[in-house]
Short mmCIF file of C-alpha atoms in Angstrom, two decimals:
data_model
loop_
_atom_site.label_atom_id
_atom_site.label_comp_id
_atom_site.label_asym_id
_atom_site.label_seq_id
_atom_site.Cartn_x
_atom_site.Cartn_y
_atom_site.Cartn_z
CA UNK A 1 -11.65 -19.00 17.28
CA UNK A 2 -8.79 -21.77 16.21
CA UNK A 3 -7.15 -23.09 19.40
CA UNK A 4 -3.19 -23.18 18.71
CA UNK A 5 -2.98 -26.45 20.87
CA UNK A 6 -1.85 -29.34 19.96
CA UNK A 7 -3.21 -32.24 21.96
CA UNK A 8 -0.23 -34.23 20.67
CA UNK A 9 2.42 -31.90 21.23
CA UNK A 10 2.55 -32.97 25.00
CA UNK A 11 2.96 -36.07 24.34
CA UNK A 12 5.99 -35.95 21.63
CA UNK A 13 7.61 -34.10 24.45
CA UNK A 14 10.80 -36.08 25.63
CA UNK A 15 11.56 -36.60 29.81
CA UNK A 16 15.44 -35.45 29.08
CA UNK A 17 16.13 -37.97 32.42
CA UNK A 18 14.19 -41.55 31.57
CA UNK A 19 14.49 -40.38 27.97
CA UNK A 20 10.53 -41.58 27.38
CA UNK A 21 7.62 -39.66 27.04
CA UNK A 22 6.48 -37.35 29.12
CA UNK A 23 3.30 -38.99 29.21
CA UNK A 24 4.91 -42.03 30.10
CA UNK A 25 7.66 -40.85 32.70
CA UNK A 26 9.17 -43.31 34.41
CA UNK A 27 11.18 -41.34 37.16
CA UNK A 28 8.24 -41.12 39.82
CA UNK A 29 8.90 -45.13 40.16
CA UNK A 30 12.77 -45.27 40.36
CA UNK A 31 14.14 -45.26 44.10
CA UNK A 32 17.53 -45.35 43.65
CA UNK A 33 19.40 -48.23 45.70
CA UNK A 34 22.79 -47.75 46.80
CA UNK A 35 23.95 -51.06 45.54
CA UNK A 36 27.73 -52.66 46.01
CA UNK A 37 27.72 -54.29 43.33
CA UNK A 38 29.04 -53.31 40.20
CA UNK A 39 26.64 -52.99 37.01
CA UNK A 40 27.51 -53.24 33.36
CA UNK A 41 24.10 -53.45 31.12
CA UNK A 42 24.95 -53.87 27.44
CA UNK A 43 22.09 -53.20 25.57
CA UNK A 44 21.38 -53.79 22.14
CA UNK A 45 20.36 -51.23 19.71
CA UNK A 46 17.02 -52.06 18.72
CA UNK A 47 15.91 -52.52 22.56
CA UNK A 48 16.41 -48.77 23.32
CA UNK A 49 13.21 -47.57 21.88
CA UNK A 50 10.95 -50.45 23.03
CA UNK A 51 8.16 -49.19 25.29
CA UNK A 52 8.50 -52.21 27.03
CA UNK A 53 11.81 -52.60 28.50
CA UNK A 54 12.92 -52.31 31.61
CA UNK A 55 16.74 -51.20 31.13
CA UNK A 56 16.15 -47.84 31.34
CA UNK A 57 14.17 -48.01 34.80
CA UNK A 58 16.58 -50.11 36.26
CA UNK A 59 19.89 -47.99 35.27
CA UNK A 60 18.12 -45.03 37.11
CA UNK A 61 17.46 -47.35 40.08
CA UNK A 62 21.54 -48.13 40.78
CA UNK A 63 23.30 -45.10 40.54
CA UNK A 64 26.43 -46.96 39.80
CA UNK A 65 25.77 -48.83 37.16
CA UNK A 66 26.86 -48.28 33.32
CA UNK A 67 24.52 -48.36 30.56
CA UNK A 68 26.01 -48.59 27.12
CA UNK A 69 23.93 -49.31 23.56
CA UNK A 70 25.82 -51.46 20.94
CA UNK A 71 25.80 -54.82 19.49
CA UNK A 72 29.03 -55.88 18.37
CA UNK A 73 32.00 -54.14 20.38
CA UNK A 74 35.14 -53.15 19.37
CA UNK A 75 37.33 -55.36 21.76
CA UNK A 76 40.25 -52.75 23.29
CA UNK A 77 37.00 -51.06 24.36
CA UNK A 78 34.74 -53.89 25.68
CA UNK A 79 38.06 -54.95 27.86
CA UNK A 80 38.52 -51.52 29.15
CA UNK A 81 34.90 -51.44 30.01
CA UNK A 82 34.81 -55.19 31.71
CA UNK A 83 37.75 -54.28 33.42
CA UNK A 84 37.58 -50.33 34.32
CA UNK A 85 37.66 -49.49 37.83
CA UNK A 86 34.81 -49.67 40.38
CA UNK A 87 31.79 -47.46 40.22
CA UNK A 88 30.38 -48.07 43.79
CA UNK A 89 30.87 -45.44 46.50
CA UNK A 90 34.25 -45.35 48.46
CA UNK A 91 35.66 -48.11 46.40
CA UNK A 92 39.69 -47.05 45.34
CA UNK A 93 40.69 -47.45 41.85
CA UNK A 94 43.56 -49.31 42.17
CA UNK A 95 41.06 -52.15 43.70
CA UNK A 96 40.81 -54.84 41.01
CA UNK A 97 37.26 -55.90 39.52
CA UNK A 98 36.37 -58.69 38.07
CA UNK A 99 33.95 -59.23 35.05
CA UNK A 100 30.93 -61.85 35.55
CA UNK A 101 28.38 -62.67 32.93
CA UNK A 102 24.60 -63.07 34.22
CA UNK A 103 23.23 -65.65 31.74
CA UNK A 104 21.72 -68.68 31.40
CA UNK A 105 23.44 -71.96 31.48
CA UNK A 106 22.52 -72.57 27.53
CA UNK A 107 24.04 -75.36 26.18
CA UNK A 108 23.74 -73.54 21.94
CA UNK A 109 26.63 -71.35 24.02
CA UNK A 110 30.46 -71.62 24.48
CA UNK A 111 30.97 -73.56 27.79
CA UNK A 112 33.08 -71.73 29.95
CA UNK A 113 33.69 -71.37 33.89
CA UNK A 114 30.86 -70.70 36.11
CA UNK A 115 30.75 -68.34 38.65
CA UNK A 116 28.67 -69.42 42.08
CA UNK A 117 27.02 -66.65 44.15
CA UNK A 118 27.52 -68.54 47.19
CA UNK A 119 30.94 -68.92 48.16
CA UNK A 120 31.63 -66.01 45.37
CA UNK A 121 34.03 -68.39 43.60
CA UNK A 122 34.92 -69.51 40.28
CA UNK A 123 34.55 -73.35 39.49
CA UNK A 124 34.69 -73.72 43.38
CA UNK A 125 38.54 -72.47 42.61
CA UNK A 126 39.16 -69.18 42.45
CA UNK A 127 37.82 -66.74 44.83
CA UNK A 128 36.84 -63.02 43.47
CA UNK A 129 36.66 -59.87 46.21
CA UNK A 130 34.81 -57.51 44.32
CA UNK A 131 33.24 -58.43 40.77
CA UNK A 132 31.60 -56.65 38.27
CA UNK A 133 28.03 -58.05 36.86
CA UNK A 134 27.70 -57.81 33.22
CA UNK A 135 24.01 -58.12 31.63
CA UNK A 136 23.09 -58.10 28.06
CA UNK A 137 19.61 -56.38 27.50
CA UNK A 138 17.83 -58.14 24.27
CA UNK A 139 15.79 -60.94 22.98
CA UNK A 140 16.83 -64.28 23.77
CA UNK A 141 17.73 -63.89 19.71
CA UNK A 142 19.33 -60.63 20.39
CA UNK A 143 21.55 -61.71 23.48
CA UNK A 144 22.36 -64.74 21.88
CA UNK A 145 23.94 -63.11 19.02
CA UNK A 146 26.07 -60.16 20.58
CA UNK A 147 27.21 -62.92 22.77
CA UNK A 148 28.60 -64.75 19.61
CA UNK A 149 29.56 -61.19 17.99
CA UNK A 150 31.95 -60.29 21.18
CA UNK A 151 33.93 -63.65 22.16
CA UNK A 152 35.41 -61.57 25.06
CA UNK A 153 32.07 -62.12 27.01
CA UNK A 154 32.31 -66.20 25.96
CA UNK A 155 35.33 -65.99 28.37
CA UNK A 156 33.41 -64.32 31.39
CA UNK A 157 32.86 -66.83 34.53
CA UNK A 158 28.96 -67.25 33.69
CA UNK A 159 26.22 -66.59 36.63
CA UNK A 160 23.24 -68.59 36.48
CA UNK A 161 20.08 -67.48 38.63
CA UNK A 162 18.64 -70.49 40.10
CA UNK A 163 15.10 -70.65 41.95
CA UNK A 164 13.77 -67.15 40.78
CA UNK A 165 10.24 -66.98 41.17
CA UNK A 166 8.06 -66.45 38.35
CA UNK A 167 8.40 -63.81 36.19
CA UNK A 168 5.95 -60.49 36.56
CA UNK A 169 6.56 -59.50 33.23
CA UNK A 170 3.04 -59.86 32.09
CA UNK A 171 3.05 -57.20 28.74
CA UNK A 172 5.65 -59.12 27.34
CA UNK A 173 6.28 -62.82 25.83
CA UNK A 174 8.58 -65.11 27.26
CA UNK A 175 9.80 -68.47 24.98
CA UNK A 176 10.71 -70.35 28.20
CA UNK A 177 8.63 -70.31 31.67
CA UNK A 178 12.08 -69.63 33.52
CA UNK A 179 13.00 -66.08 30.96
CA UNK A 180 12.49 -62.88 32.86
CA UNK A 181 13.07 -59.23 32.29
CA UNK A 182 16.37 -57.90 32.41
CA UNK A 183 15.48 -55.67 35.45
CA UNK A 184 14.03 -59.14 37.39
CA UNK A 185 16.91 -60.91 36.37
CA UNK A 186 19.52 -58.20 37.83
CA UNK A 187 17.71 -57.48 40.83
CA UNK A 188 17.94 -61.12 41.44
CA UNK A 189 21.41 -61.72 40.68
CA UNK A 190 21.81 -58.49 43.21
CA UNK A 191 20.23 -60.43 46.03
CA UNK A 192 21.99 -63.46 45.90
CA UNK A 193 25.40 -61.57 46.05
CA UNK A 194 24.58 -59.21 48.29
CA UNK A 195 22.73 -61.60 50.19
CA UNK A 196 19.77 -58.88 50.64
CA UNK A 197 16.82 -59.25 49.03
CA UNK A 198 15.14 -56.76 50.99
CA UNK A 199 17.37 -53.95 50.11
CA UNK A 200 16.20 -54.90 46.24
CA UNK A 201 11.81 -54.53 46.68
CA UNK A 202 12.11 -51.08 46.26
CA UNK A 203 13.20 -52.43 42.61
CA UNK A 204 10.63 -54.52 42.11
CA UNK A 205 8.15 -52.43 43.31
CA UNK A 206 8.66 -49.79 40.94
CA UNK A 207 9.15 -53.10 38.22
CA UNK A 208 5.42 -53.36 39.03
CA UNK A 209 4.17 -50.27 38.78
CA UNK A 210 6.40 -49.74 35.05
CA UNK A 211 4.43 -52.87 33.89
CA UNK A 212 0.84 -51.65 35.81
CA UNK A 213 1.70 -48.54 33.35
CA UNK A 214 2.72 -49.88 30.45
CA UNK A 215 -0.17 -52.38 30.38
CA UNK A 216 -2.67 -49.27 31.10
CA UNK A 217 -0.88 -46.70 28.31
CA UNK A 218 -1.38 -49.76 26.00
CA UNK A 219 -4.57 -50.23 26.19
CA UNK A 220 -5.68 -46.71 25.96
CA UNK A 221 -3.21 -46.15 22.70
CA UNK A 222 -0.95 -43.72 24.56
CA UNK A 223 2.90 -43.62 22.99
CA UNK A 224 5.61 -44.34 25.33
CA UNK A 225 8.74 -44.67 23.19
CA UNK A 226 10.86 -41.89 22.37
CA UNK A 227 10.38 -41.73 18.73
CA UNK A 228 6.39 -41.17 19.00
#
């Protein structure tokens, strides 16, 4: 008797929330943080299917943040995104948000204003109520170039993360000792503005466990990425 089974069928199957497979579901790991900070990740297209990146965990993780997949931008509609109104529970609309870039202080970049967690100002000028954090998601390659193809985000006051421990991103390389993941980096940047870094080890918790996972599926052979 032929079994109809196909021991690979379960694994082709698609989670339709984390979007991996089901084998690899991330969703038991997210614990969704009720963050007051706004969230813009721009991801680039060729990061989406990477069994290795943490975007996709850490969009489920803040409920108000906006995940969007492109490289180059048309500009009407990057400014309407930098710009749109606030996300975060009970904020109004009318209440203005400002656009901040989380990036690295790299001097192959544009120089432009910097933006200082501390006293929430910009070039120890101008003071911003409510901003909105705005993270590319790629290779340092990648990032680099979708920050040259969109000058809008050249103009962004630029956050840089200063005296981040090391990186736990184990399963993947890193050119520089100071690079982390995209979900490190943000749930940094989150605790210095919020001030809170308790309120953000839920996150890295379940950062952990993703890479614990990852690290085990990979050395067993087991597809995690949507298109296997």
């Amino acid at each position: 008797m032929v079994s109809n089974h196909d021991p690979h069928t379960s694994r082709r199957l698609i989670c339709p929330i984390c979007q991996r497979a089901l084998s690899a579901c991330i969703c038991h790991w997210t614990s969704p943080i009720d963050h007051a900070i706004d969230v813009l990740i721009l991801q680039h297209p060729l990061e989406v299917n990477n069994a290795k990146n943490s975007v996709r965990l850490l969009h489920l993780s803040l409920p108000y943040s906006k995940l969007v997949v492109g490289s180059a931008f048309d500009p009407d509609e990057l400014q309407q995104m930098l710009h749109a109104p606030s996300r975060v529970r009970n904020v109004p609309d009318s209440e203005p948000v400002h656009p901040i870039l989380l990036y690295t202080d790299d001097a192959a970049t544009p120089e432009t204003t910097h933006f200082d967690a501390r006293t929430m100002t910009v070039d120890k000028r101008q003071t911003l109520q409510r901003i909105r954090l705005v993270i590319i998601d790629g290779t340092w390659r990648k990032s680099r170039k979708m920050l040259f193809e969109n000058p809008i985000l050249q103009t962004l006051p630029r956050m840089v993360l200063i005296d981040t421990p090391i990186s736990r991103y184990t399963i993947r390389k890193s050119h520089k000792p100071e690079q982390l993941s995209t979900l490190e980096a943000a749930g940094y940047a989150l605790m210095q503005l919020e001030r809170n870094s308790e309120k953000y080890h839920p996150l890295l918790t379940a950062f952990d466990n993703f890479v614990l996972q990852q690290g085990y599926m990979r050395m067993h052979g087991q597809p995690a990425r949507r298109s296997e």
